[in-house]
Amino acid sequence: MVNFKLLFSIILALKLYTVSVNAQQTEGQFIHKGLLRATSTFATGYMPYNKVNNLYLTGIVEYYTDSKISLRGESFYFFNSLNGDKTFKQNHSIFSGACYHLKTNSHFDPFIGLQTGLAYSQIGRNFSGNAGSNKSFNPLLSPLIGFNYYAPKWFHLFINARYVIGNHLSEQGIIPLNEWNFSFGLGFNIL
Amino acid sequence: MPKYKLSSLLIICLLISGISFSQDTTEGKEGGQFSLGVRNTNSFFTDAGSPGVGFGGQFRIRMGKRINTDWFADYITTNIQSLGLRRDGHIGWSVLFYLNKHPLMEKKISPYFVAGHCFDFTKVTSLSSSVVARERWSSAVQMGFGAHYNVTERFDITLLTQYMNHFGTDIHTDIEIDASGKKFLDVQQRRGSVGLEGHLLTTISLNYRIADLW
């Protein structure tokens, strides 16, 4: 004769086990669905084709849709180049895209990402003299890599590195916007 | 009620709840899915002879299990051998037909055929000592093949290749040599003549499903 009490107990234990496995988040992993972070810091860039160093003010907003994927928007405000305004008078840009976060069991959050963007650029004195405008909007593409380290509540540290691919096309000249870009700092965990 | 009958009933109820939990809850609910995304488009084999790079975005509204629609806008710039530049703006829509019976599943590739229509604004500028520019509006049809890879249920990376054929006033470019031996871009617009111009577009896009509209 079947021992129904034993059978019932086994089935109940199995159901509780499967529910607990599905509901469990990887122990110690800080990043989660709904995490919203923001930051503002300085960024430096080096343009290998133009051999010029640039300085920017950058802002980042990032929303984690789950523990693997985040949606990210960034803006770069151009301050100046180290050679004055000989190459660029302006090189502002905005980016949007997504990042893939590698699985960890801690507050350490490494990621890789891809963003597409738009630059508003104006070339400088080295290219002046021709007729027409020297300002234009130009498409950009940028892979990026970096990591965040989250403190328990409000703050996190971050380091970002990216390579920007694009060209400035205007009536006064056509020059590459390709650039290695690096930034680091302290960010806020908003949600 | 006898004890063993009550136990049997409880076991049956537990088993039924387990089966119903494992059921595909999205079956029959694919229509109405709304996704938003950004894209990078590259243009090849234009009349300019040089590849173009673009920035844009799109949203998708899924009509059924194997039918989706893509509504997009692109801004593409082309460097014509440093002698001129071309700017294209596309705005249009496409219908996607999935080859898989169950497309857009997590960690699966979903290939599709695509066809659609768009409107295009083109401006070609010659960078000679006196800047010459010609512009036109045109209509186009596009057709091609693409594939989504769903990294998660809601987020996908899409690669698309399509051929776009434009109907509009013909803008023709030639590289000429002036009297001093210097190269320049000659841009001609043949008003009154409707031309057919095609180019190949490859697009990579990142998309996230943000809502189910119905």
Short mmCIF file of N, CA and C in Angstrom, two decimals, chain B residues 29-189:
data_model
loop_
_atom_site.label_atom_id
_atom_site.label_comp_id
_atom_site.label_asym_id
_atom_site.label_seq_id
_atom_site.Cartn_x
_atom_site.Cartn_y
_atom_site.Cartn_z
N LYS B 29 0.21 35.77 -26.93
CA LYS B 29 0.23 37.16 -26.47
C LYS B 29 1.37 37.92 -27.12
N GLU B 30 1.85 37.45 -28.29
CA GLU B 30 2.99 38.12 -28.90
C GLU B 30 2.61 39.44 -29.52
N GLY B 31 1.41 39.58 -30.04
CA GLY B 31 1.01 40.83 -30.66
C GLY B 31 1.00 41.96 -29.66
N GLY B 32 1.35 43.16 -30.12
CA GLY B 32 1.33 44.33 -29.26
C GLY B 32 2.62 44.63 -28.54
N GLN B 33 3.63 43.81 -28.73
CA GLN B 33 4.91 44.07 -28.05
C GLN B 33 5.57 45.29 -28.68
N PHE B 34 5.99 46.26 -27.83
CA PHE B 34 6.57 47.51 -28.29
C PHE B 34 8.02 47.58 -27.83
N SER B 35 8.94 47.75 -28.78
CA SER B 35 10.38 47.84 -28.45
C SER B 35 10.94 49.15 -28.96
N LEU B 36 11.94 49.61 -28.25
CA LEU B 36 12.63 50.86 -28.62
C LEU B 36 14.11 50.56 -28.76
N GLY B 37 14.77 51.18 -29.75
CA GLY B 37 16.17 50.85 -29.92
C GLY B 37 16.96 51.94 -30.62
N VAL B 38 18.29 51.77 -30.62
CA VAL B 38 19.19 52.67 -31.33
C VAL B 38 19.95 51.84 -32.35
N ARG B 39 20.45 52.52 -33.40
CA ARG B 39 21.09 51.76 -34.46
C ARG B 39 22.25 52.52 -35.07
N ASN B 40 23.15 51.74 -35.68
CA ASN B 40 24.24 52.29 -36.48
C ASN B 40 24.15 51.65 -37.86
N THR B 41 24.09 52.50 -38.88
CA THR B 41 23.89 52.01 -40.24
C THR B 41 25.08 52.38 -41.11
N ASN B 42 25.53 51.43 -41.93
CA ASN B 42 26.60 51.69 -42.88
C ASN B 42 26.05 51.53 -44.30
N SER B 43 26.44 52.45 -45.16
CA SER B 43 25.92 52.47 -46.52
C SER B 43 27.04 52.18 -47.51
N PHE B 44 26.80 51.25 -48.42
CA PHE B 44 27.83 50.84 -49.39
C PHE B 44 27.27 50.93 -50.80
N PHE B 45 28.20 51.04 -51.76
CA PHE B 45 27.88 51.01 -53.19
C PHE B 45 26.92 52.12 -53.61
N THR B 46 27.11 53.32 -52.99
CA THR B 46 26.32 54.45 -53.46
C THR B 46 26.98 55.02 -54.72
N ASP B 47 26.29 55.97 -55.34
CA ASP B 47 26.85 56.65 -56.50
C ASP B 47 28.11 57.41 -56.11
N ALA B 48 28.21 57.80 -54.82
CA ALA B 48 29.39 58.52 -54.34
C ALA B 48 30.63 57.63 -54.37
N GLY B 49 30.44 56.31 -54.32
CA GLY B 49 31.58 55.40 -54.40
C GLY B 49 32.30 55.18 -53.09
N SER B 50 31.87 55.85 -52.02
CA SER B 50 32.52 55.70 -50.72
C SER B 50 31.49 55.23 -49.70
N PRO B 51 31.93 54.50 -48.68
CA PRO B 51 30.95 54.05 -47.68
C PRO B 51 30.53 55.19 -46.75
N GLY B 52 29.29 55.13 -46.28
CA GLY B 52 28.77 56.12 -45.34
C GLY B 52 28.49 55.48 -44.00
N VAL B 53 28.51 56.32 -42.94
CA VAL B 53 28.24 55.84 -41.58
C VAL B 53 27.09 56.64 -41.01
N GLY B 54 26.18 55.95 -40.31
CA GLY B 54 24.98 56.65 -39.83
C GLY B 54 24.61 56.33 -38.40
N PHE B 55 23.77 57.20 -37.87
CA PHE B 55 23.24 57.10 -36.51
C PHE B 55 21.72 57.17 -36.62
N GLY B 56 21.03 56.37 -35.82
CA GLY B 56 19.58 56.46 -35.89
C GLY B 56 18.90 55.68 -34.79
N GLY B 57 17.59 55.56 -34.93
CA GLY B 57 16.81 54.83 -33.94
C GLY B 57 15.59 54.20 -34.58
N GLN B 58 14.95 53.31 -33.82
CA GLN B 58 13.73 52.69 -34.35
C GLN B 58 12.84 52.24 -33.20
N PHE B 59 11.57 52.08 -33.50
CA PHE B 59 10.70 51.37 -32.58
C PHE B 59 10.01 50.25 -33.34
N ARG B 60 9.65 49.20 -32.63
CA ARG B 60 9.00 48.03 -33.24
C ARG B 60 7.65 47.81 -32.59
N ILE B 61 6.69 47.48 -33.42
CA ILE B 61 5.38 47.06 -32.91
C ILE B 61 5.11 45.69 -33.51
N ARG B 62 4.98 44.70 -32.65
CA ARG B 62 4.79 43.34 -33.13
C ARG B 62 3.31 43.10 -33.40
N MET B 63 3.03 42.62 -34.62
CA MET B 63 1.64 42.43 -35.03
C MET B 63 1.13 41.04 -34.72
N GLY B 64 2.05 40.05 -34.73
CA GLY B 64 1.62 38.68 -34.49
C GLY B 64 2.82 37.85 -34.15
N LYS B 65 2.64 36.54 -34.09
CA LYS B 65 3.70 35.66 -33.65
C LYS B 65 4.91 35.75 -34.58
N ARG B 66 4.67 35.79 -35.90
CA ARG B 66 5.78 35.79 -36.84
C ARG B 66 5.85 37.06 -37.68
N ILE B 67 5.10 38.06 -37.32
CA ILE B 67 5.08 39.33 -38.06
C ILE B 67 5.42 40.47 -37.10
N ASN B 68 6.39 41.28 -37.50
CA ASN B 68 6.77 42.43 -36.70
C ASN B 68 6.90 43.63 -37.65
N THR B 69 6.85 44.84 -37.11
CA THR B 69 7.04 46.03 -37.93
C THR B 69 8.12 46.89 -37.28
N ASP B 70 8.89 47.53 -38.13
CA ASP B 70 10.04 48.34 -37.72
C ASP B 70 9.81 49.74 -38.26
N TRP B 71 9.87 50.76 -37.41
CA TRP B 71 9.69 52.16 -37.82
C TRP B 71 10.97 52.90 -37.47
N PHE B 72 11.71 53.39 -38.47
CA PHE B 72 13.07 53.82 -38.23
C PHE B 72 13.36 55.20 -38.79
N ALA B 73 14.47 55.77 -38.31
CA ALA B 73 15.01 57.02 -38.86
C ALA B 73 16.53 56.93 -38.76
N ASP B 74 17.21 57.33 -39.84
CA ASP B 74 18.68 57.28 -39.89
C ASP B 74 19.22 58.60 -40.40
N TYR B 75 20.41 58.96 -39.93
CA TYR B 75 21.16 60.09 -40.48
C TYR B 75 22.53 59.56 -40.87
N ILE B 76 22.86 59.60 -42.17
CA ILE B 76 24.08 58.98 -42.68
C ILE B 76 24.95 60.03 -43.36
N THR B 77 26.24 60.02 -43.05
CA THR B 77 27.17 60.94 -43.72
C THR B 77 28.22 60.12 -44.47
N THR B 78 28.65 60.66 -45.62
CA THR B 78 29.63 59.96 -46.46
C THR B 78 30.72 60.93 -46.87
N ASN B 79 31.95 60.49 -46.69
CA ASN B 79 33.12 61.25 -47.14
C ASN B 79 33.45 60.78 -48.56
N ILE B 80 33.28 61.68 -49.55
CA ILE B 80 33.52 61.30 -50.95
C ILE B 80 34.97 61.64 -51.29
N GLN B 81 35.85 60.74 -50.83
CA GLN B 81 37.29 60.82 -51.15
C GLN B 81 37.89 62.19 -50.83
N SER B 82 37.42 62.82 -49.75
CA SER B 82 37.87 64.13 -49.27
C SER B 82 37.63 65.26 -50.28
N LEU B 83 36.87 64.99 -51.34
CA LEU B 83 36.53 66.01 -52.34
C LEU B 83 35.12 66.52 -52.16
N GLY B 84 34.33 65.81 -51.42
CA GLY B 84 32.95 66.22 -51.20
C GLY B 84 32.34 65.42 -50.06
N LEU B 85 31.13 65.82 -49.71
CA LEU B 85 30.46 65.06 -48.66
C LEU B 85 28.98 64.91 -49.02
N ARG B 86 28.43 63.81 -48.52
CA ARG B 86 27.03 63.50 -48.78
C ARG B 86 26.33 63.25 -47.47
N ARG B 87 25.15 63.80 -47.33
CA ARG B 87 24.34 63.58 -46.12
C ARG B 87 23.00 63.00 -46.57
N ASP B 88 22.61 61.90 -45.92
CA ASP B 88 21.31 61.25 -46.21
C ASP B 88 20.50 61.16 -44.93
N GLY B 89 19.22 61.46 -45.04
CA GLY B 89 18.29 61.23 -43.94
C GLY B 89 17.21 60.28 -44.41
N HIS B 90 17.03 59.16 -43.70
CA HIS B 90 15.99 58.19 -44.05
C HIS B 90 14.95 58.18 -42.96
N ILE B 91 13.68 58.11 -43.36
CA ILE B 91 12.62 57.85 -42.39
C ILE B 91 11.64 56.89 -43.05
N GLY B 92 11.36 55.77 -42.40
CA GLY B 92 10.52 54.79 -43.07
C GLY B 92 10.07 53.68 -42.16
N TRP B 93 9.55 52.64 -42.80
CA TRP B 93 9.01 51.50 -42.05
C TRP B 93 9.26 50.22 -42.84
N SER B 94 9.29 49.09 -42.11
CA SER B 94 9.49 47.79 -42.74
C SER B 94 8.63 46.74 -42.05
N VAL B 95 8.32 45.70 -42.79
CA VAL B 95 7.63 44.54 -42.21
C VAL B 95 8.63 43.40 -42.11
N LEU B 96 8.65 42.73 -40.95
CA LEU B 96 9.57 41.63 -40.70
C LEU B 96 8.77 40.33 -40.66
N PHE B 97 9.23 39.33 -41.39
CA PHE B 97 8.60 38.01 -41.33
C PHE B 97 9.62 37.01 -40.80
N TYR B 98 9.32 36.42 -39.64
CA TYR B 98 10.26 35.51 -38.99
C TYR B 98 10.20 34.12 -39.59
N LEU B 99 11.39 33.52 -39.74
CA LEU B 99 11.47 32.17 -40.29
C LEU B 99 11.21 31.11 -39.22
N ASN B 100 11.51 31.44 -37.95
CA ASN B 100 11.30 30.47 -36.86
C ASN B 100 9.82 30.40 -36.50
N LYS B 101 9.39 29.25 -36.02
CA LYS B 101 8.01 29.12 -35.52
C LYS B 101 7.83 29.88 -34.22
N HIS B 102 8.90 29.94 -33.41
CA HIS B 102 8.83 30.62 -32.11
C HIS B 102 9.97 31.63 -32.05
N PRO B 103 9.79 32.80 -32.66
CA PRO B 103 10.88 33.78 -32.68
C PRO B 103 11.00 34.55 -31.37
N LEU B 104 12.11 35.28 -31.25
CA LEU B 104 12.36 36.19 -30.13
C LEU B 104 12.36 35.47 -28.78
N MET B 105 12.95 34.27 -28.76
CA MET B 105 13.11 33.54 -27.50
C MET B 105 14.50 33.84 -26.95
N GLU B 106 14.61 33.84 -25.61
CA GLU B 106 15.88 34.17 -24.97
C GLU B 106 16.98 33.21 -25.41
N LYS B 107 18.15 33.80 -25.71
CA LYS B 107 19.34 33.07 -26.11
C LYS B 107 19.15 32.29 -27.42
N LYS B 108 18.24 32.77 -28.25
CA LYS B 108 18.01 32.15 -29.56
C LYS B 108 18.20 33.20 -30.65
N ILE B 109 18.58 32.72 -31.83
CA ILE B 109 18.68 33.60 -33.00
C ILE B 109 17.38 33.51 -33.78
N SER B 110 16.85 34.65 -34.18
CA SER B 110 15.57 34.69 -34.93
C SER B 110 15.83 35.37 -36.27
N PRO B 111 16.05 34.59 -37.34
CA PRO B 111 16.26 35.20 -38.65
C PRO B 111 14.93 35.66 -39.25
N TYR B 112 15.01 36.65 -40.13
CA TYR B 112 13.77 37.16 -40.75
C TYR B 112 14.05 37.78 -42.11
N PHE B 113 13.01 37.82 -42.93
CA PHE B 113 13.01 38.60 -44.16
C PHE B 113 12.37 39.96 -43.86
N VAL B 114 12.82 40.98 -44.56
CA VAL B 114 12.30 42.32 -44.30
C VAL B 114 12.04 43.03 -45.64
N ALA B 115 10.97 43.79 -45.67
CA ALA B 115 10.69 44.62 -46.85
C ALA B 115 9.93 45.85 -46.37
N GLY B 116 10.17 46.97 -47.05
CA GLY B 116 9.49 48.18 -46.60
C GLY B 116 9.69 49.34 -47.53
N HIS B 117 9.40 50.52 -46.98
CA HIS B 117 9.36 51.74 -47.77
C HIS B 117 9.92 52.88 -46.93
N CYS B 118 10.58 53.85 -47.57
CA CYS B 118 11.03 55.00 -46.79
C CYS B 118 11.10 56.25 -47.65
N PHE B 119 11.20 57.38 -46.98
CA PHE B 119 11.46 58.66 -47.64
C PHE B 119 12.87 59.09 -47.29
N ASP B 120 13.50 59.77 -48.25
CA ASP B 120 14.92 60.06 -48.10
C ASP B 120 15.21 61.49 -48.51
N PHE B 121 16.05 62.19 -47.74
CA PHE B 121 16.56 63.49 -48.13
C PHE B 121 18.06 63.36 -48.34
N THR B 122 18.54 63.81 -49.51
CA THR B 122 19.97 63.69 -49.83
C THR B 122 20.54 65.06 -50.16
N LYS B 123 21.71 65.37 -49.62
CA LYS B 123 22.42 66.61 -49.98
C LYS B 123 23.86 66.24 -50.27
N VAL B 124 24.32 66.59 -51.49
CA VAL B 124 25.70 66.31 -51.87
C VAL B 124 26.41 67.65 -52.05
N THR B 125 27.58 67.79 -51.42
CA THR B 125 28.32 69.05 -51.44
C THR B 125 29.72 68.79 -51.97
N SER B 126 30.10 69.61 -52.93
CA SER B 126 31.45 69.52 -53.46
C SER B 126 32.35 70.50 -52.73
N LEU B 127 33.51 70.05 -52.26
CA LEU B 127 34.39 70.91 -51.47
C LEU B 127 35.44 71.54 -52.38
N SER B 128 34.98 72.19 -53.41
CA SER B 128 35.92 72.93 -54.25
C SER B 128 36.07 74.32 -53.67
N SER B 129 36.82 75.22 -54.33
CA SER B 129 37.05 76.55 -53.79
C SER B 129 35.72 77.31 -53.65
N SER B 130 34.80 77.06 -54.55
CA SER B 130 33.44 77.59 -54.37
C SER B 130 32.55 76.40 -54.10
N VAL B 131 32.00 76.36 -52.91
CA VAL B 131 31.24 75.19 -52.49
C VAL B 131 29.95 75.06 -53.29
N VAL B 132 29.74 73.86 -53.86
CA VAL B 132 28.55 73.60 -54.66
C VAL B 132 27.76 72.49 -53.99
N ALA B 133 26.46 72.71 -53.81
CA ALA B 133 25.64 71.70 -53.16
C ALA B 133 24.37 71.46 -53.95
N ARG B 134 23.95 70.20 -54.01
CA ARG B 134 22.68 69.82 -54.64
C ARG B 134 21.93 68.94 -53.67
N GLU B 135 20.59 69.11 -53.62
CA GLU B 135 19.79 68.33 -52.69
C GLU B 135 18.51 67.87 -53.35
N ARG B 136 17.93 66.79 -52.78
CA ARG B 136 16.68 66.27 -53.33
C ARG B 136 15.96 65.43 -52.28
N TRP B 137 14.65 65.34 -52.45
CA TRP B 137 13.82 64.36 -51.73
C TRP B 137 13.56 63.18 -52.65
N SER B 138 13.47 61.99 -52.08
CA SER B 138 13.14 60.82 -52.90
C SER B 138 12.36 59.82 -52.06
N SER B 139 11.78 58.86 -52.78
CA SER B 139 11.07 57.77 -52.13
C SER B 139 11.85 56.49 -52.42
N ALA B 140 11.79 55.52 -51.52
CA ALA B 140 12.60 54.32 -51.73
C ALA B 140 11.85 53.08 -51.24
N VAL B 141 12.25 51.95 -51.78
CA VAL B 141 11.80 50.65 -51.25
C VAL B 141 13.05 49.88 -50.83
N GLN B 142 12.89 49.07 -49.78
CA GLN B 142 14.03 48.29 -49.33
C GLN B 142 13.60 46.86 -49.06
N MET B 143 14.59 45.94 -49.22
CA MET B 143 14.31 44.52 -48.99
C MET B 143 15.59 43.87 -48.51
N GLY B 144 15.46 42.91 -47.60
CA GLY B 144 16.69 42.28 -47.14
C GLY B 144 16.46 41.16 -46.15
N PHE B 145 17.50 40.90 -45.38
CA PHE B 145 17.52 39.75 -44.48
C PHE B 145 18.22 40.15 -43.19
N GLY B 146 17.67 39.73 -42.06
CA GLY B 146 18.28 40.08 -40.79
C GLY B 146 18.12 39.00 -39.76
N ALA B 147 18.65 39.24 -38.57
CA ALA B 147 18.51 38.28 -37.47
C ALA B 147 18.63 38.99 -36.14
N HIS B 148 17.75 38.59 -35.19
CA HIS B 148 17.85 39.08 -33.81
C HIS B 148 18.58 38.02 -33.01
N TYR B 149 19.35 38.46 -32.02
CA TYR B 149 19.81 37.55 -30.97
C TYR B 149 19.29 38.09 -29.65
N ASN B 150 18.43 37.33 -28.98
CA ASN B 150 17.87 37.78 -27.70
C ASN B 150 18.82 37.43 -26.57
N VAL B 151 19.53 38.43 -26.08
CA VAL B 151 20.41 38.21 -24.93
C VAL B 151 19.55 37.88 -23.70
N THR B 152 18.48 38.60 -23.54
CA THR B 152 17.47 38.26 -22.53
C THR B 152 16.12 38.23 -23.24
N GLU B 153 15.08 37.95 -22.50
CA GLU B 153 13.75 37.88 -23.12
C GLU B 153 13.36 39.22 -23.75
N ARG B 154 13.81 40.32 -23.12
CA ARG B 154 13.38 41.64 -23.58
C ARG B 154 14.43 42.39 -24.40
N PHE B 155 15.69 42.01 -24.31
CA PHE B 155 16.76 42.78 -24.97
C PHE B 155 17.34 41.96 -26.12
N ASP B 156 17.47 42.58 -27.30
CA ASP B 156 18.06 41.87 -28.42
C ASP B 156 19.05 42.74 -29.18
N ILE B 157 20.00 42.07 -29.81
CA ILE B 157 20.93 42.70 -30.73
C ILE B 157 20.53 42.22 -32.12
N THR B 158 20.43 43.15 -33.06
CA THR B 158 19.94 42.81 -34.40
C THR B 158 20.96 43.21 -35.45
N LEU B 159 21.21 42.29 -36.40
CA LEU B 159 22.02 42.59 -37.57
C LEU B 159 21.12 42.52 -38.79
N LEU B 160 21.21 43.52 -39.65
CA LEU B 160 20.31 43.58 -40.81
C LEU B 160 21.10 44.02 -42.03
N THR B 161 20.86 43.35 -43.15
CA THR B 161 21.41 43.77 -44.43
C THR B 161 20.25 43.94 -45.39
N GLN B 162 20.17 45.09 -46.04
CA GLN B 162 19.07 45.32 -46.98
C GLN B 162 19.53 46.19 -48.14
N TYR B 163 18.86 46.00 -49.26
CA TYR B 163 19.15 46.82 -50.44
C TYR B 163 18.03 47.84 -50.58
N MET B 164 18.42 49.11 -50.71
CA MET B 164 17.44 50.19 -50.77
C MET B 164 17.53 50.85 -52.15
N ASN B 165 16.40 50.99 -52.84
CA ASN B 165 16.34 51.56 -54.18
C ASN B 165 15.53 52.86 -54.15
N HIS B 166 16.16 53.97 -54.54
CA HIS B 166 15.52 55.29 -54.46
C HIS B 166 14.97 55.72 -55.80
N PHE B 167 13.79 56.36 -55.78
CA PHE B 167 13.21 56.98 -56.96
C PHE B 167 13.17 58.48 -56.71
N GLY B 168 13.89 59.24 -57.52
CA GLY B 168 13.86 60.68 -57.31
C GLY B 168 14.70 61.39 -58.35
N THR B 169 14.77 62.71 -58.24
CA THR B 169 15.58 63.51 -59.17
C THR B 169 17.02 63.02 -59.08
N ASP B 170 17.60 62.83 -60.24
CA ASP B 170 18.94 62.25 -60.30
C ASP B 170 20.00 63.26 -59.88
N ILE B 171 20.81 62.93 -58.88
CA ILE B 171 22.01 63.71 -58.52
C ILE B 171 23.20 62.83 -58.84
N HIS B 172 24.03 63.34 -59.77
CA HIS B 172 25.15 62.53 -60.26
C HIS B 172 26.47 63.18 -59.89
N THR B 173 27.44 62.39 -59.45
CA THR B 173 28.75 62.94 -59.08
C THR B 173 29.84 62.29 -59.93
N ASP B 174 30.81 63.12 -60.33
CA ASP B 174 31.99 62.62 -61.04
C ASP B 174 33.22 63.31 -60.49
N ILE B 175 34.34 62.61 -60.44
CA ILE B 175 35.60 63.24 -60.04
C ILE B 175 36.28 63.72 -61.31
N GLU B 176 36.45 65.04 -61.40
CA GLU B 176 37.05 65.66 -62.57
C GLU B 176 38.39 66.29 -62.21
N ILE B 177 39.13 66.69 -63.23
CA ILE B 177 40.42 67.38 -63.00
C ILE B 177 40.32 68.74 -63.66
N ASP B 178 40.64 69.80 -62.88
CA ASP B 178 40.53 71.15 -63.44
C ASP B 178 41.80 71.50 -64.24
N ALA B 179 41.83 72.76 -64.71
CA ALA B 179 42.93 73.20 -65.59
C ALA B 179 44.29 73.15 -64.89
N SER B 180 44.28 73.31 -63.57
CA SER B 180 45.56 73.31 -62.84
C SER B 180 45.98 71.89 -62.44
N GLY B 181 45.17 70.90 -62.85
CA GLY B 181 45.52 69.52 -62.53
C GLY B 181 45.00 69.03 -61.20
N LYS B 182 44.19 69.86 -60.56
CA LYS B 182 43.68 69.51 -59.23
C LYS B 182 42.33 68.78 -59.38
N LYS B 183 42.15 67.74 -58.58
CA LYS B 183 40.88 66.98 -58.62
C LYS B 183 39.78 67.77 -57.93
N PHE B 184 38.56 67.65 -58.45
CA PHE B 184 37.41 68.22 -57.75
C PHE B 184 36.19 67.34 -58.03
N LEU B 185 35.15 67.50 -57.19
CA LEU B 185 33.94 66.70 -57.34
C LEU B 185 32.91 67.52 -58.11
N ASP B 186 32.51 67.01 -59.26
CA ASP B 186 31.49 67.67 -60.07
C ASP B 186 30.14 67.10 -59.69
N VAL B 187 29.22 67.94 -59.21
CA VAL B 187 27.89 67.49 -58.77
C VAL B 187 26.86 68.05 -59.73
N GLN B 188 26.11 67.16 -60.36
CA GLN B 188 25.09 67.58 -61.32
C GLN B 188 23.73 67.08 -60.88
N GLN B 189 22.73 67.97 -60.97
CA GLN B 189 21.35 67.56 -60.68
C GLN B 189 20.55 67.71 -61.94
#
